Amino acid sequence: MDNTSTPAEATSNNPTVGILGLGLIGGSFARAYHAAGWRVAAFDTDADTLAIAMIDTVDTVLDDASLADCDLVILSAYPEACIAWLQSRAQTLDELGAEGPLVIDSAGVKGALCNRAFDLASTYGFTFCGAHPMAGTEHSGYAYGSADMFVGAPMVLVPPQLDDVARLELLDRAHTLLSPCHFGRFSVTTPADHDRVIAFTSQLAHVVSNAYVKSPTAQAHHGFSAGSYKDLTRVAHLNPDMWSELMIQDADYLADEIEIIINALDKYRVALINRDRVGLRELLAEGDQIKRALDDMPR
Amino acid sequence: MDNTSTPAEATSNNPTVGILGLGLIGGSFARAYHAAGWRVAAFDTDADTLAIAMIDTVDTVLDDASLADCDLVILSAYPEACIAWLQSRAQTLDELGAEGPLVIDSAGVKGALCNRAFDLASTYGFTFCGAHPMAGTEHSGYAYGSADMFVGAPMVLVPPQLDDVARLELLDRAHTLLSPCHFGRFSVTTPADHDRVIAFTSQLAHVVSNAYVKSPTAQAHHGFSAGSYKDLTRVAHLNPDMWSELMIQDADYLADEIEIIINALDKYRVALINRDRVGLRELLAEGDQIKRALDDMPR
C-alpha cells in the first residue's frame, strides 16, 4: 500500500502504539497517534468505549498479537490495573526481547506503580519508563479526549536507575516516540520527588477545591460570584474512583500538604478573630510576594 | 455643539458620572462611561493616576462644582476613604436636593460602609445605594482597567430599607444609570446577607489561594503543574492593603468560612493517614456531587 498520498492512514508499515485504557488521557493519546499516522492498538474494559474508539481512531484490539507490533505501549488505566496488565504480559514482553516496545504509563502517582514496573521490567528484560503528562480536564472519559490534549503541556519522565549512557538512550527513545503528542517540554525526576511535588501541585488542588464547595454558604452564592470562586472550585468536579486510588498511593505526602495549608489558613483565621489588620496584611503580602516570585521563575 | 456625529464625545449636555478612586474598578467605570459618551468627573489621591486618566478618559476633576452636574456618583476608593468623602460632601449633596446624583459605592464589603452611608443619606437627604460589581482581575490599578470589565458580570445592589414603591423606583434608577456598563444581571440583597455570601465566594477564595503557595513544596514545583495548580493560585497575587481592609470589615463571616474549610480539609487528611480509601472516595464523591448540583442551578 502506498501511504505517501494519505499520510494519516495507518498501515502495517507505520509505527504502532498500544494503549491500555481509553479514558480521558488514553483516549487523547489514541487520537494524537492516530492523527500522526500511527497504527493504534488499544484495549478498554468497557466494550462500548472500545467499540466507539474503533470507529475512527483505534485500528485493532491490543492483545498478544498486536503487542508484538508495538513500538510504544502507553498504560493509561488506573495504577492497579496497569500493574495487573504488566504482570499478565510480562512473559510476552520477555519473548519479544530487544524487538519489544518501550512501555510507559501515564498515572498521576509514580512511587508504587514505577517501583513495581521497574522490578517487572528488570526481571523480564523489557524497558519501562514512568511518565506523567501534565494535562487533563475536570471531565473524565473517552468522549472528552482530544488529539491536541498534550500540545505544549509539560511531560514528566521517571526512568529507572541506569548508568548515564543507558539513561540518555532511554530518554532519547522516549522523546522520539512521544513526538506525535507535541509536549511543550520534558522534565526528568525520581518516583519519590515526583510524588512529593504532585501531592502539592495536583492532588492538593483537587482536595482543596473539593472541600471548598462543602460550606453551607455554597448553596446561597448564586449571583454573588466572580472569577475567583469559579477558579477555586473548577476541579471540585472530579472522578472519585480514580482520585481516591491516586491519593491513597500518595497518602503521606498529600496528608502533609493538607496539614501545611490547614496551618497556614489558621493564621488568617486567628488574625481575623483578633481584628489584627496589620498581621492579616502581612499574611496576605507574604502570599502575594511568594506567588509573584514563583510566576517570575523560569518554567 | 452637535454631538450626533460623535456620540462618544462628552459634552455638557450629556449625562455626567462622578468617580472617586481610579483603581482597577474605578478606572474601568471611567472607561465604560466615557465609551458610552458620558462626561466623566473623577478624583484620585494619586496625582499621576489622575493626570494619566485625564489624557483620554476623564473630562474633569470631581469637586463641588462638577459634583453638582453629576447624575451618578460611584465611590470606588477603599471603604474608609469612601465614607470620609461622603461625610465631607454630605452638605453639598444636601444642597443639591432632588437634583442631586444617585450615589453608589463598589466595595467588596457592604455592612460597615452601607450602614454608615444610609445614615448620612437619611440625615442629609440624598440617595445612596450599595453596589458590588462581581468583576475584577488579580491585578490592581488604573492601568489594568477596561471599558468592558463589567460586560456580562453580575451586579449586586444593596438598597436602604424603603417601602416597596420607593425601592422599585430606586432600583429602576440604578439600572438605568448603570446601563453603560452592560452588567449581565442584577441581584438585590441586604448588607448582612451580602457580607455572609461574599466572605465565601470571594474573600475565602483569596485567602485559600494566598495560603496555598506557602507550602515549601511550591519552590520545587516548576514543570510539574497543570491547570489545577494554576487555577488554585491565580488570586494568591492580590493587593494586601485593600484586601486586609475588606476582610477585617467582614471578619466574623470570613473567620467562620476559614474554620469550615479547615474542618472539611481535615477529614481528607485523616482518611489519608488511615489509608481509608472508601472514606476518601466518599469525601471526594460528596464534593463532586455538590459541585455538579451547584453548576446545574439556575444563575
Coordinates of C-alpha atoms in Angstrom, one line a residue:
Chain A
M1 CA 0.0 0.0 0.0
D2 CA 1.3 3.4 -0.9
N3 CA 0.8 5.6 2.1
T4 CA 2.5 8.8 0.8
S5 CA -0.7 10.1 -0.6
T6 CA -2.6 9.5 2.7
P7 CA 0.0 10.1 5.4
A8 CA -2.6 9.9 8.2
E9 CA -3.8 6.4 7.1
A10 CA -2.5 3.7 9.4
T11 CA -0.8 0.8 7.5
S12 CA 1.2 -2.1 8.8
N13 CA 4.4 -0.2 7.7
N14 CA 3.6 2.6 10.1
P15 CA 4.8 2.6 13.7
T16 CA 2.3 1.2 16.2
V17 CA 1.2 2.4 19.6
G18 CA -0.5 0.2 22.2
I19 CA -2.8 1.9 24.6
L20 CA -4.3 0.3 27.7
G21 CA -7.4 2.2 28.9
L22 CA -9.4 4.7 26.8
G23 CA -10.3 7.3 29.3
L24 CA -9.6 11.0 29.0
I25 CA -5.8 10.5 28.8
G26 CA -5.7 7.2 26.9
G27 CA -8.3 8.4 24.5
S28 CA -6.3 11.6 23.9
F29 CA -3.1 9.5 23.2
A30 CA -5.1 7.3 20.8
R31 CA -6.3 10.4 18.9
A32 CA -2.9 12.1 18.9
Y33 CA -1.1 9.0 17.5
H34 CA -3.9 8.3 15.0
A35 CA -3.7 11.9 13.8
A36 CA 0.1 11.4 13.3
G37 CA -0.5 8.4 11.1
W38 CA 0.5 5.7 13.6
R39 CA -1.4 2.4 13.9
V40 CA -3.3 2.4 17.2
A41 CA -3.9 -0.9 19.1
A42 CA -6.0 -0.3 22.3
F43 CA -8.0 -2.0 25.0
D44 CA -10.6 -0.9 27.4
T45 CA -12.5 -3.0 29.9
D46 CA -15.7 -1.1 28.7
A47 CA -16.7 -2.8 25.5
D48 CA -18.8 0.2 24.3
T49 CA -15.9 2.6 24.7
L50 CA -13.6 0.3 22.8
A51 CA -16.2 -0.1 20.0
I52 CA -16.7 3.7 19.7
A53 CA -13.0 4.3 19.6
M54 CA -12.6 1.6 16.9
I55 CA -15.0 3.5 14.6
D56 CA -12.4 6.1 13.6
T57 CA -9.4 6.1 15.9
V58 CA -8.3 2.7 17.1
D59 CA -7.2 0.2 14.4
T60 CA -7.1 -3.0 16.4
V61 CA -7.5 -4.5 19.8
L62 CA -4.4 -4.6 22.0
D63 CA -3.7 -8.3 22.5
D64 CA -0.6 -10.5 22.4
A65 CA -0.6 -10.5 18.6
S66 CA -0.8 -6.7 18.2
L67 CA 1.5 -6.2 21.2
A68 CA 4.3 -7.8 19.1
D69 CA 3.9 -5.0 16.6
C70 CA 4.0 -2.1 19.1
D71 CA 6.9 0.4 19.2
L72 CA 5.4 2.1 22.2
V73 CA 2.9 0.9 24.8
I74 CA 1.1 3.5 27.0
L75 CA -0.6 2.3 30.1
S76 CA -3.5 4.7 30.8
A77 CA -5.7 2.7 33.1
Y78 CA -5.8 3.2 36.9
P79 CA -2.5 2.3 38.5
E80 CA -3.5 -1.1 39.9
A81 CA -4.9 -2.1 36.6
C82 CA -1.7 -1.1 34.8
I83 CA 0.3 -3.3 37.1
A84 CA -2.0 -6.2 36.6
W85 CA -1.8 -5.8 32.8
L86 CA 2.0 -5.6 33.0
Q87 CA 2.2 -8.8 35.1
S88 CA 0.0 -10.7 32.7
R89 CA 2.0 -9.6 29.7
A90 CA 5.5 -9.7 31.2
Q91 CA 6.1 -13.2 29.6
T92 CA 5.1 -11.9 26.2
L93 CA 7.3 -8.8 26.5
D94 CA 10.1 -11.1 27.6
E95 CA 9.8 -13.1 24.4
L96 CA 9.9 -10.0 22.2
G97 CA 13.3 -9.2 23.7
A98 CA 15.1 -6.2 22.2
E99 CA 12.4 -6.0 19.4
G100 CA 9.8 -5.3 22.1
P101 CA 8.2 -1.9 22.7
L102 CA 9.1 0.8 25.2
V103 CA 6.4 0.6 27.9
I104 CA 5.4 3.8 29.7
D105 CA 2.5 4.7 32.0
S106 CA 0.6 8.0 32.4
A107 CA -0.5 7.8 36.0
G108 CA -0.7 10.6 38.4
V109 CA 1.4 8.8 41.1
K110 CA 4.7 7.2 40.4
G111 CA 6.1 5.5 43.5
A112 CA 4.0 2.4 43.9
L113 CA 3.5 1.9 40.1
C114 CA 7.0 2.7 38.9
N115 CA 8.8 0.7 41.5
R116 CA 6.8 -2.5 40.7
A117 CA 7.1 -1.8 37.0
F118 CA 10.8 -1.4 37.2
D119 CA 11.1 -4.7 39.0
L120 CA 9.0 -6.5 36.4
A121 CA 11.0 -4.9 33.6
S122 CA 14.2 -5.9 35.2
T123 CA 13.0 -9.5 35.8
Y124 CA 11.6 -10.0 32.3
G125 CA 14.0 -7.9 30.3
F126 CA 11.8 -5.2 28.8
T127 CA 12.0 -1.4 29.1
F128 CA 9.7 0.6 31.3
C129 CA 9.8 4.4 31.9
G130 CA 7.4 6.2 34.2
A131 CA 5.6 9.1 32.5
H132 CA 3.1 11.7 33.8
P133 CA 1.6 14.1 31.2
M134 CA 0.6 17.3 33.0
A135 CA -2.6 17.7 31.1
G136 CA -6.3 16.9 31.6
T137 CA -9.6 18.5 32.3
E138 CA -12.2 18.3 35.1
H139 CA -14.2 15.9 32.8
S140 CA -13.5 12.2 32.6
G141 CA -13.8 9.6 29.9
Y142 CA -13.0 8.9 26.2
A143 CA -15.6 11.4 24.9
Y144 CA -13.6 14.4 26.4
G145 CA -10.2 13.4 25.0
S146 CA -8.7 15.3 22.1
A147 CA -5.7 14.9 19.7
D148 CA -4.2 18.1 20.9
M149 CA -4.6 17.5 24.7
F150 CA -0.8 17.4 25.2
V151 CA 0.2 20.1 22.8
G152 CA 2.5 22.5 24.7
A153 CA 1.9 20.6 28.0
P154 CA 4.8 19.5 30.3
M155 CA 5.7 15.8 30.4
V156 CA 7.4 14.4 33.4
L157 CA 9.5 11.2 32.8
V158 CA 10.6 8.9 35.6
P159 CA 13.2 6.5 34.3
P160 CA 14.6 3.5 36.2
Q161 CA 18.1 3.8 37.8
L162 CA 20.6 3.4 34.9
D163 CA 24.1 4.4 34.0
D164 CA 24.4 7.7 32.2
V165 CA 24.7 6.3 28.7
A166 CA 21.7 4.0 29.1
R167 CA 19.7 6.7 30.7
L168 CA 20.3 9.1 27.8
E169 CA 19.4 6.4 25.3
L170 CA 16.2 5.7 27.1
L171 CA 15.2 9.4 27.4
D172 CA 16.1 9.9 23.7
R173 CA 13.9 7.0 22.7
A174 CA 11.0 8.3 24.8
H175 CA 11.3 11.8 23.4
T176 CA 11.2 10.4 19.8
L177 CA 8.3 8.0 20.4
L178 CA 6.3 10.8 22.2
S179 CA 6.9 13.4 19.4
P180 CA 3.4 12.9 17.9
C181 CA 2.0 14.4 21.1
H182 CA 3.9 17.7 20.8
F183 CA 4.6 18.1 24.5
G184 CA 5.9 21.6 25.4
R185 CA 8.8 20.3 27.5
F186 CA 10.1 17.3 29.3
S187 CA 11.3 17.0 32.9
V188 CA 13.0 14.1 34.5
T189 CA 12.7 13.1 38.1
T190 CA 12.5 10.2 40.6
P191 CA 9.3 8.5 41.8
A192 CA 9.7 10.0 45.3
D193 CA 10.3 13.5 44.1
H194 CA 7.5 13.3 41.6
D195 CA 5.0 12.1 44.2
R196 CA 6.1 14.8 46.7
V197 CA 5.6 17.6 44.2
I198 CA 2.5 16.3 42.6
A199 CA 0.8 15.9 46.0
F200 CA 1.1 19.7 46.2
T201 CA 0.5 20.8 42.6
S202 CA -2.3 18.5 41.6
Q203 CA -3.7 16.4 44.4
L204 CA -3.9 19.2 47.0
A205 CA -5.6 21.4 44.4
H206 CA -8.3 18.8 43.9
V207 CA -8.8 18.2 47.6
V208 CA -9.0 22.0 48.4
S209 CA -11.4 22.6 45.5
N210 CA -13.5 19.6 46.5
A211 CA -13.6 20.8 50.2
Y212 CA -14.3 24.4 49.2
V213 CA -17.9 23.7 48.0
K214 CA -18.8 21.9 51.2
S215 CA -19.6 25.2 53.1
P216 CA -23.3 25.6 53.6
T217 CA -22.9 29.1 52.2
A218 CA -22.2 27.5 48.8
Q219 CA -26.0 26.9 48.5
A220 CA -26.7 30.6 48.6
H221 CA -24.0 32.0 46.4
H222 CA -25.6 32.4 43.0
G223 CA -25.3 35.9 41.5
F224 CA -22.5 36.7 44.0
S225 CA -19.5 35.0 42.5
A226 CA -16.8 36.2 40.2
G227 CA -13.8 34.5 38.7
S228 CA -12.0 33.7 42.0
Y229 CA -14.8 31.4 43.1
K230 CA -15.0 29.8 39.7
D231 CA -11.3 29.1 39.6
L232 CA -11.1 27.8 43.1
T233 CA -13.9 25.3 42.6
R234 CA -13.3 24.1 39.0
V235 CA -11.7 20.8 39.9
A236 CA -14.2 20.1 42.7
H237 CA -15.8 18.1 40.0
L238 CA -13.6 15.0 39.7
N239 CA -13.6 11.2 39.3
P240 CA -13.8 9.9 42.9
D241 CA -12.7 6.4 41.9
M242 CA -9.5 7.5 40.1
W243 CA -8.6 10.2 42.5
S244 CA -9.1 8.2 45.7
E245 CA -6.7 5.5 44.2
L246 CA -4.1 8.1 43.2
M247 CA -4.3 9.9 46.6
I248 CA -4.1 6.8 48.7
Q249 CA -0.9 5.9 46.8
D250 CA 0.5 9.3 47.6
A251 CA -1.1 9.4 51.1
D252 CA 1.8 10.6 53.2
Y253 CA 2.9 13.5 51.0
L254 CA -0.7 14.6 50.5
A255 CA -1.6 14.4 54.2
D256 CA 1.5 16.6 54.9
E257 CA 0.4 19.2 52.3
I258 CA -3.1 19.3 53.7
E259 CA -1.7 19.8 57.2
I260 CA 0.5 22.6 55.9
I261 CA -2.4 24.5 54.2
I262 CA -4.6 24.0 57.3
N263 CA -1.9 25.6 59.5
A264 CA -1.4 28.4 57.0
L265 CA -5.2 29.0 56.8
D266 CA -5.5 29.1 60.6
K267 CA -3.2 32.1 60.8
Y268 CA -5.5 34.2 58.7
R269 CA -8.4 33.0 60.9
V270 CA -6.7 34.0 64.1
A271 CA -5.8 37.4 62.7
L272 CA -9.4 38.0 61.7
I273 CA -10.7 36.9 65.1
N274 CA -8.3 39.3 66.8
R275 CA -9.2 42.1 64.3
D276 CA -5.4 42.2 63.6
R277 CA -5.3 44.1 60.4
V278 CA -1.6 44.6 60.4
G279 CA -1.0 40.9 60.9
L280 CA -3.6 40.0 58.3
R281 CA -2.0 42.4 55.8
E282 CA 1.4 40.8 56.4
L283 CA 0.0 37.3 55.8
L284 CA -1.6 38.5 52.6
A285 CA 1.5 40.3 51.5
E286 CA 3.7 37.3 52.1
G287 CA 1.5 35.1 49.9
D288 CA 1.4 37.8 47.2
Q289 CA 5.2 38.0 47.2
I290 CA 5.7 34.2 47.1
K291 CA 3.2 34.0 44.2
R292 CA 4.9 36.8 42.3
A293 CA 8.3 35.2 42.8
L294 CA 7.0 31.8 41.6
D295 CA 5.5 33.4 38.5
D296 CA 8.8 35.1 37.7
M297 CA 10.7 31.8 37.9
P298 CA 11.8 30.2 34.6
R299 CA 9.5 27.4 33.8
Chain B
M1 CA -22.1 71.5 19.8
D2 CA -23.7 68.9 17.6
N3 CA -22.9 65.5 19.2
T4 CA -24.9 63.4 16.9
S5 CA -21.9 62.8 14.6
T6 CA -19.6 61.9 17.5
P7 CA -21.8 60.2 20.0
A8 CA -18.9 59.1 22.2
E9 CA -17.7 62.7 22.7
A10 CA -18.6 64.1 26.1
T11 CA -20.4 67.4 26.1
S12 CA -22.1 69.4 28.9
N13 CA -25.5 68.1 27.6
N14 CA -24.5 64.5 28.2
P15 CA -25.1 62.8 31.5
T16 CA -22.2 63.0 33.9
V17 CA -20.7 60.4 36.2
G18 CA -18.5 61.2 39.2
I19 CA -16.0 58.6 40.2
L20 CA -14.0 58.6 43.4
G21 CA -10.8 56.4 43.1
L22 CA -9.3 55.4 39.8
G23 CA -8.1 51.9 40.6
L24 CA -9.0 48.8 38.7
I25 CA -12.7 49.2 39.3
G26 CA -13.0 53.0 39.3
G27 CA -10.8 53.1 36.2
S28 CA -13.0 50.6 34.5
F29 CA -16.1 52.5 35.3
A30 CA -14.5 55.7 34.0
R31 CA -13.6 54.0 30.7
A32 CA -17.1 52.4 30.4
Y33 CA -19.0 55.7 30.9
H34 CA -16.5 57.6 28.7
A35 CA -17.0 55.0 25.9
A36 CA -20.8 55.4 26.3
G37 CA -20.5 59.2 25.7
W38 CA -20.9 60.4 29.3
R39 CA -18.9 63.2 30.8
V40 CA -16.6 61.7 33.5
A41 CA -15.6 63.7 36.6
A42 CA -13.1 61.8 38.7
F43 CA -10.7 62.1 41.6
D44 CA -7.8 60.0 42.8
T45 CA -5.4 60.8 45.6
D46 CA -2.6 59.8 43.3
A47 CA -2.0 62.9 41.1
D48 CA -0.1 60.9 38.4
T49 CA -3.0 58.4 38.1
L50 CA -5.5 61.3 37.8
A51 CA -3.3 63.0 35.2
I52 CA -3.0 59.9 33.1
A53 CA -6.7 59.3 33.2
M54 CA -7.4 62.9 32.2
I55 CA -5.5 62.4 28.9
D56 CA -8.2 60.4 27.2
T57 CA -10.9 59.2 29.7
V58 CA -11.7 61.7 32.5
D59 CA -13.1 65.1 31.4
T60 CA -12.8 67.0 34.7
V61 CA -11.8 66.7 38.3
L62 CA -14.5 65.6 40.7
D63 CA -15.0 68.6 43.0
D64 CA -18.0 70.5 44.4
A65 CA -18.6 72.3 41.1
S66 CA -18.6 69.1 38.9
L67 CA -20.4 67.2 41.6
A68 CA -23.4 69.4 41.0
D69 CA -23.5 68.2 37.4
C70 CA -23.4 64.5 38.3
D71 CA -26.3 62.2 37.6
L72 CA -24.4 59.3 39.2
V73 CA -21.5 59.2 41.7
I74 CA -19.6 55.9 42.1
L75 CA -17.3 55.6 45.1
S76 CA -14.5 53.2 44.1
A77 CA -11.9 54.0 46.8
Y78 CA -11.2 51.8 49.8
P79 CA -14.3 51.7 52.1
E80 CA -12.9 54.0 54.8
A81 CA -12.0 56.6 52.2
C82 CA -15.4 56.3 50.6
I83 CA -17.1 57.1 54.0
A84 CA -14.7 60.0 54.6
W85 CA -15.5 61.5 51.1
L86 CA -19.2 61.1 51.7
Q87 CA -19.0 62.8 55.1
S88 CA -17.1 65.8 53.6
R89 CA -19.6 66.1 50.7
A90 CA -22.8 65.5 52.6
Q91 CA -23.6 69.2 52.9
T92 CA -23.1 69.8 49.2
L93 CA -25.3 66.8 48.4
D94 CA -27.9 68.2 50.8
E95 CA -27.9 71.5 49.0
L96 CA -28.4 69.8 45.6
G97 CA -31.6 68.2 47.0
A98 CA -33.7 66.3 44.5
E99 CA -31.5 67.5 41.6
G100 CA -28.5 65.7 43.1
P101 CA -27.0 62.4 41.9
L102 CA -27.6 58.9 42.9
V103 CA -24.5 57.8 45.0
I104 CA -23.4 54.2 44.9
D105 CA -20.2 52.5 46.0
S106 CA -18.4 49.5 44.6
A107 CA -16.8 48.0 47.7
G108 CA -16.4 44.3 48.4
V109 CA -18.0 44.6 51.8
K110 CA -21.3 46.2 52.5
G111 CA -22.2 46.1 56.2
A112 CA -19.9 48.8 57.7
L113 CA -19.9 51.1 54.6
C114 CA -23.6 50.8 53.7
N115 CA -25.0 51.3 57.2
R116 CA -23.0 54.5 57.6
A117 CA -23.8 55.7 54.1
F118 CA -27.5 55.0 54.7
D119 CA -27.3 57.1 57.9
L120 CA -25.6 60.0 56.1
A121 CA -28.1 59.8 53.2
S122 CA -31.0 59.9 55.6
T123 CA -29.6 62.8 57.6
Y124 CA -28.6 64.9 54.6
G125 CA -31.4 64.0 52.2
F126 CA -29.5 62.4 49.3
T127 CA -29.9 58.9 47.8
F128 CA -27.3 56.1 48.4
C129 CA -27.5 52.6 47.2
G130 CA -24.8 50.0 47.9
A131 CA -23.4 48.2 44.9
H132 CA -20.8 45.5 44.4
P133 CA -19.8 44.7 40.8
M134 CA -18.7 41.0 40.6
A135 CA -15.8 41.6 38.4
G136 CA -12.1 42.2 38.6
T137 CA -8.7 40.7 38.0
E138 CA -5.8 39.6 40.1
H139 CA -4.1 42.9 39.0
S140 CA -4.6 46.2 40.7
G141 CA -4.6 49.8 39.5
Y142 CA -5.9 52.1 36.8
A143 CA -3.7 50.6 34.1
Y144 CA -5.5 47.2 34.3
G145 CA -9.0 48.6 34.0
S146 CA -11.0 48.3 30.8
A147 CA -14.3 49.6 29.4
D148 CA -15.7 46.1 29.1
M149 CA -14.7 45.0 32.6
F150 CA -18.4 44.7 33.7
V151 CA -19.9 43.3 30.4
G152 CA -22.0 40.3 31.4
A153 CA -20.8 40.4 35.0
P154 CA -23.3 40.1 37.9
M155 CA -24.0 43.3 39.9
V156 CA -25.3 43.1 43.4
L157 CA -27.3 46.1 44.7
V158 CA -27.9 46.8 48.4
P159 CA -30.6 49.4 48.7
P160 CA -31.6 51.1 52.0
Q161 CA -34.8 50.0 53.8
L162 CA -37.6 51.5 51.8
D163 CA -41.3 50.9 51.1
D164 CA -42.0 48.9 48.0
V165 CA -42.7 51.8 45.7
A166 CA -39.6 53.8 46.7
R167 CA -37.5 50.7 46.5
L168 CA -38.6 49.9 43.0
E169 CA -38.0 53.5 41.9
L170 CA -34.5 53.4 43.3
L171 CA -33.6 50.1 41.7
D172 CA -35.1 51.3 38.4
R173 CA -33.0 54.4 38.6
A174 CA -29.8 52.4 39.4
H175 CA -30.4 50.0 36.5
T176 CA -30.9 52.9 34.1
L177 CA -27.8 54.8 35.3
L178 CA -25.7 51.6 35.2
S179 CA -26.7 50.6 31.7
P180 CA -23.5 51.9 30.1
C181 CA -21.7 49.1 32.0
H182 CA -23.7 46.2 30.4
F183 CA -23.9 44.1 33.5
G184 CA -25.1 40.6 32.9
R185 CA -27.7 40.7 35.7
F186 CA -28.7 42.4 38.9
S187 CA -29.3 40.9 42.3
V188 CA -30.7 42.7 45.3
T189 CA -29.7 41.8 48.9
T190 CA -29.1 43.2 52.4
P191 CA -25.7 44.3 53.7
A192 CA -25.6 41.3 56.1
D193 CA -26.5 38.7 53.5
H194 CA -24.1 40.2 51.1
D195 CA -21.2 40.0 53.5
R196 CA -22.0 36.5 54.6
V197 CA -22.0 35.2 51.0
I198 CA -19.1 37.3 49.8
A199 CA -16.9 36.0 52.6
F200 CA -17.4 32.6 51.0
T201 CA -17.3 33.3 47.3
S202 CA -14.6 36.0 47.1
Q203 CA -12.7 36.6 50.3
L204 CA -12.2 32.9 51.2
A205 CA -11.1 32.2 47.6
H206 CA -8.4 34.9 48.0
V207 CA -7.3 33.5 51.5
V208 CA -7.1 29.9 50.3
S209 CA -5.2 30.8 47.2
N210 CA -2.8 33.1 49.1
A211 CA -2.3 30.3 51.7
Y212 CA -1.8 27.6 49.1
V213 CA 1.5 29.0 47.8
K214 CA 3.0 29.0 51.3
S215 CA 3.9 25.3 51.2
P216 CA 7.7 24.8 50.9
T217 CA 6.9 22.4 48.1
A218 CA 5.9 25.4 46.0
Q219 CA 9.5 26.3 45.5
A220 CA 10.1 22.9 43.7
H221 CA 7.0 22.7 41.5
H222 CA 8.1 24.0 38.2
G223 CA 7.4 21.7 35.3
F224 CA 5.1 19.7 37.4
S225 CA 1.9 21.7 37.4
A226 CA -1.1 21.7 35.2
G227 CA -4.3 23.8 35.1
S228 CA -5.5 22.8 38.6
Y229 CA -2.5 24.5 40.4
K230 CA -2.7 27.5 38.1
D231 CA -6.4 28.0 38.9
L232 CA -6.0 27.4 42.6
T233 CA -3.2 30.0 42.9
R234 CA -4.3 32.7 40.5
V235 CA -5.7 35.1 43.1
A236 CA -2.8 34.5 45.5
H237 CA -1.5 37.6 43.8
L238 CA -3.6 40.4 45.4
N239 CA -3.5 43.9 46.9
P240 CA -2.7 43.3 50.6
D241 CA -3.8 46.9 51.6
M242 CA -7.2 46.6 50.0
W243 CA -7.9 43.0 50.9
S244 CA -6.9 43.4 54.6
E245 CA -9.3 46.3 54.9
L246 CA -12.2 44.4 53.2
M247 CA -11.5 41.2 55.2
I248 CA -11.3 42.9 58.6
Q249 CA -14.7 44.5 57.8
D250 CA -16.1 41.0 57.2
A251 CA -14.0 39.3 59.8
D252 CA -16.6 37.2 61.6
Y253 CA -18.1 35.7 58.4
L254 CA -14.7 35.1 56.9
A255 CA -13.3 33.5 60.0
D256 CA -16.3 31.2 60.1
E257 CA -15.7 30.1 56.5
I258 CA -12.0 29.5 57.1
E259 CA -12.9 27.3 60.0
I260 CA -15.4 25.4 57.8
I261 CA -12.9 24.7 55.1
I262 CA -10.2 23.7 57.7
N263 CA -12.6 21.2 59.2
A264 CA -13.5 19.9 55.8
L265 CA -9.9 19.5 54.8
D266 CA -9.0 17.7 57.9
K267 CA -11.4 14.9 57.1
Y268 CA -9.4 14.2 53.9
R269 CA -6.2 14.3 55.9
V270 CA -7.5 11.8 58.4
A271 CA -8.8 9.4 55.7
L272 CA -5.3 9.6 54.1
I273 CA -3.5 8.9 57.3
N274 CA -5.7 5.9 57.9
R275 CA -5.4 4.7 54.3
D276 CA -9.2 4.7 54.3
R277 CA -9.8 4.6 50.6
V278 CA -13.5 4.1 50.9
G279 CA -13.9 7.1 53.2
L280 CA -11.7 9.2 51.0
R281 CA -13.7 8.2 48.0
E282 CA -16.9 9.2 49.8
L283 CA -15.5 12.6 50.7
L284 CA -14.4 13.2 47.1
A285 CA -17.7 12.0 45.7
E286 CA -19.6 14.3 48.1
G287 CA -17.7 17.3 46.9
D288 CA -18.1 16.2 43.2
Q289 CA -21.9 15.9 43.7
I290 CA -22.2 19.3 45.4
K291 CA -20.2 20.9 42.7
R292 CA -22.3 19.4 39.9
A293 CA -25.5 20.3 41.7
L294 CA -24.3 23.9 42.1
D295 CA -23.3 24.1 38.4
D296 CA -26.8 22.9 37.4
M297 CA -28.5 25.6 39.4
P298 CA -30.1 28.5 37.6
R299 CA -27.8 31.5 37.8

